[in-house]
Amino acid sequence: MALKDILKIKRPEPKQDGSPDLKKPVGKKKMIITVIAVLVVLLIGVRISGAVRSAAEQKAAEQNRQNYVPVEAITLQKQSISSAITLSGKVEADKEASIYVTTPGKVTAVHAKVGDQVSKGQVLFSLDKSDLMASYNQAAAAYQLAQGAYRTNMANYENNKKNYENMKQLYEIGAVSKSELDQVAVLASDAVLETYQGQLAQAKAAYDAAQKALNDMDVKAPIGGVLTALDVKVGAMVSNAVSPARVVDLSKVFVTVSISEQEINNVHGGQSVEIVVPSASVKVKGVIDSLSVAANAQGKYTLKAYIENKDSVIKPGMFANLTLSIAGKNNVLVVPTEAVIFHGGKDVVYVAKDNAAVEIEVSTGLESGTETEIISGLAEGDIVITKGQNFVQDGSEIKVISLDGQEVQQETNDTAASAQTGGGAQE
């Protein structure tokens, strides 16, 4: 029944007395249900028609797709390559000093805290000086007296020297006896001078010792750097048997690693190395400072490399990875390591020729981790596939979409669209 025929169905007429005919409600309900059913059928038909059309378009697109693998490639050229090894070790400070007190005592003041950047000679904490002040004052007084006595003795000594010269002249004319001359000679002798000088020096040494002991009660940093330990509190006793503080100079640090006997002769002092400290997110250049000439108990040799650390972000105790070159070659064929695939029990490389992948067996040499030397199998100028090589085989149809890092312009819009939609390829 058509929609227009449904709409033409007459509604039930009211009775002559004006009231509707209540005996036929079923006919009205049937009409509504029929209208709804027709609308549902029409909607389903529209959707089915759209799906059929979409499937037809998709099938047509599938038939027009080109079945090739998009790849990236490089033009093979000769260059240099070096083989490198990576060793791990711990970072150590170039300079560090543990601080001890010379005289046990009670802490009266603390002038720094852990983490502070301190300079050489800076006071870190102070000890009670009251017990040493008496000794210092006594030594200072004794030294002052010794200085006065020395001046007096030296004046007498100079007079005795003059008297001796005069007595010599009198002795020559017989005016004085030999014994009189000898008595004056003793007073003007070098031995007397040395005695006076020794007395003064002894008093000064005692004073210097007392002054040093007093000064040492102010405990100072022996080197400049970062205060990494300070285990003191005001009122606490500090012993001279245990170090209560430590200062580390972080401006320059070094890494010590172990190297095998097979590699020790391939490295040398002054050689540049690359050092990575993962925990500090640091990657820097370093220099080999020293190499041991004898193996340790584990049969390893020790290599030390220094790192400039002006920002102090590298801390002692951190682990570091040290990478250094142990062999190198110039003017050789080199490909990215990922371009070499082990297939069928041999190393192969895929080369692009006439829109096809050609499998070529190769012999490899040095490896740097990211690059591999090709000894045989390839020639300079070959187009080596570096991306997509895992999805091709010998004879696969390919399309080079990038060569030497530059995008290759596609010939037609259809080809470009096919490459973008996959074209049967996998990335």
JSON list of C-alpha atoms in Angstrom, two decimals, residues 28 47 81 90 94 104 118 199 201 225 232 274-275 278 287 295 298 310 312 316 372 393:
[
{"chain": "A", "resi": 28, "resn": "LYS", "atom": "CA", "xyz": [-6.88, 3.76, 13.74]},
{"chain": "A", "resi": 47, "resn": "ARG", "atom": "CA", "xyz": [21.15, 2.57, 4.32]},
{"chain": "A", "resi": 81, "resn": "ILE", "atom": "CA", "xyz": [84.53, 4.58, 10.50]},
{"chain": "A", "resi": 90, "resn": "LYS", "atom": "CA", "xyz": [82.23, 5.47, 39.03]},
{"chain": "A", "resi": 94, "resn": "ASP", "atom": "CA", "xyz": [89.77, 15.12, 41.77]},
{"chain": "A", "resi": 104, "resn": "PRO", "atom": "CA", "xyz": [89.73, 17.63, 71.15]},
{"chain": "A", "resi": 118, "resn": "VAL", "atom": "CA", "xyz": [83.28, 27.02, 50.90]},
{"chain": "A", "resi": 199, "resn": "GLN", "atom": "CA", "xyz": [117.05, 31.93, 73.14]},
{"chain": "A", "resi": 201, "resn": "ALA", "atom": "CA", "xyz": [114.09, 31.47, 68.55]},
{"chain": "A", "resi": 225, "resn": "GLY", "atom": "CA", "xyz": [84.81, 23.09, 47.33]},
{"chain": "A", "resi": 232, "resn": "VAL", "atom": "CA", "xyz": [79.03, 18.68, 64.68]},
{"chain": "A", "resi": 274, "resn": "GLU", "atom": "CA", "xyz": [82.77, 10.47, 25.29]},
{"chain": "A", "resi": 275, "resn": "ILE", "atom": "CA", "xyz": [81.39, 10.26, 28.81]},
{"chain": "A", "resi": 278, "resn": "PRO", "atom": "CA", "xyz": [72.81, 9.13, 33.06]},
{"chain": "A", "resi": 287, "resn": "VAL", "atom": "CA", "xyz": [90.44, 12.96, 27.91]},
{"chain": "A", "resi": 295, "resn": "ALA", "atom": "CA", "xyz": [96.81, -5.77, 35.45]},
{"chain": "A", "resi": 298, "resn": "GLN", "atom": "CA", "xyz": [90.96, -9.60, 37.95]},
{"chain": "A", "resi": 310, "resn": "LYS", "atom": "CA", "xyz": [82.25, 23.68, 36.51]},
{"chain": "A", "resi": 312, "resn": "SER", "atom": "CA", "xyz": [79.04, 20.74, 39.77]},
{"chain": "A", "resi": 316, "resn": "PRO", "atom": "CA", "xyz": [81.18, 11.59, 43.16]},
{"chain": "A", "resi": 372, "resn": "THR", "atom": "CA", "xyz": [78.99, -0.99, 9.65]},
{"chain": "A", "resi": 393, "resn": "GLN", "atom": "CA", "xyz": [62.55, -9.74, -0.36]}
]
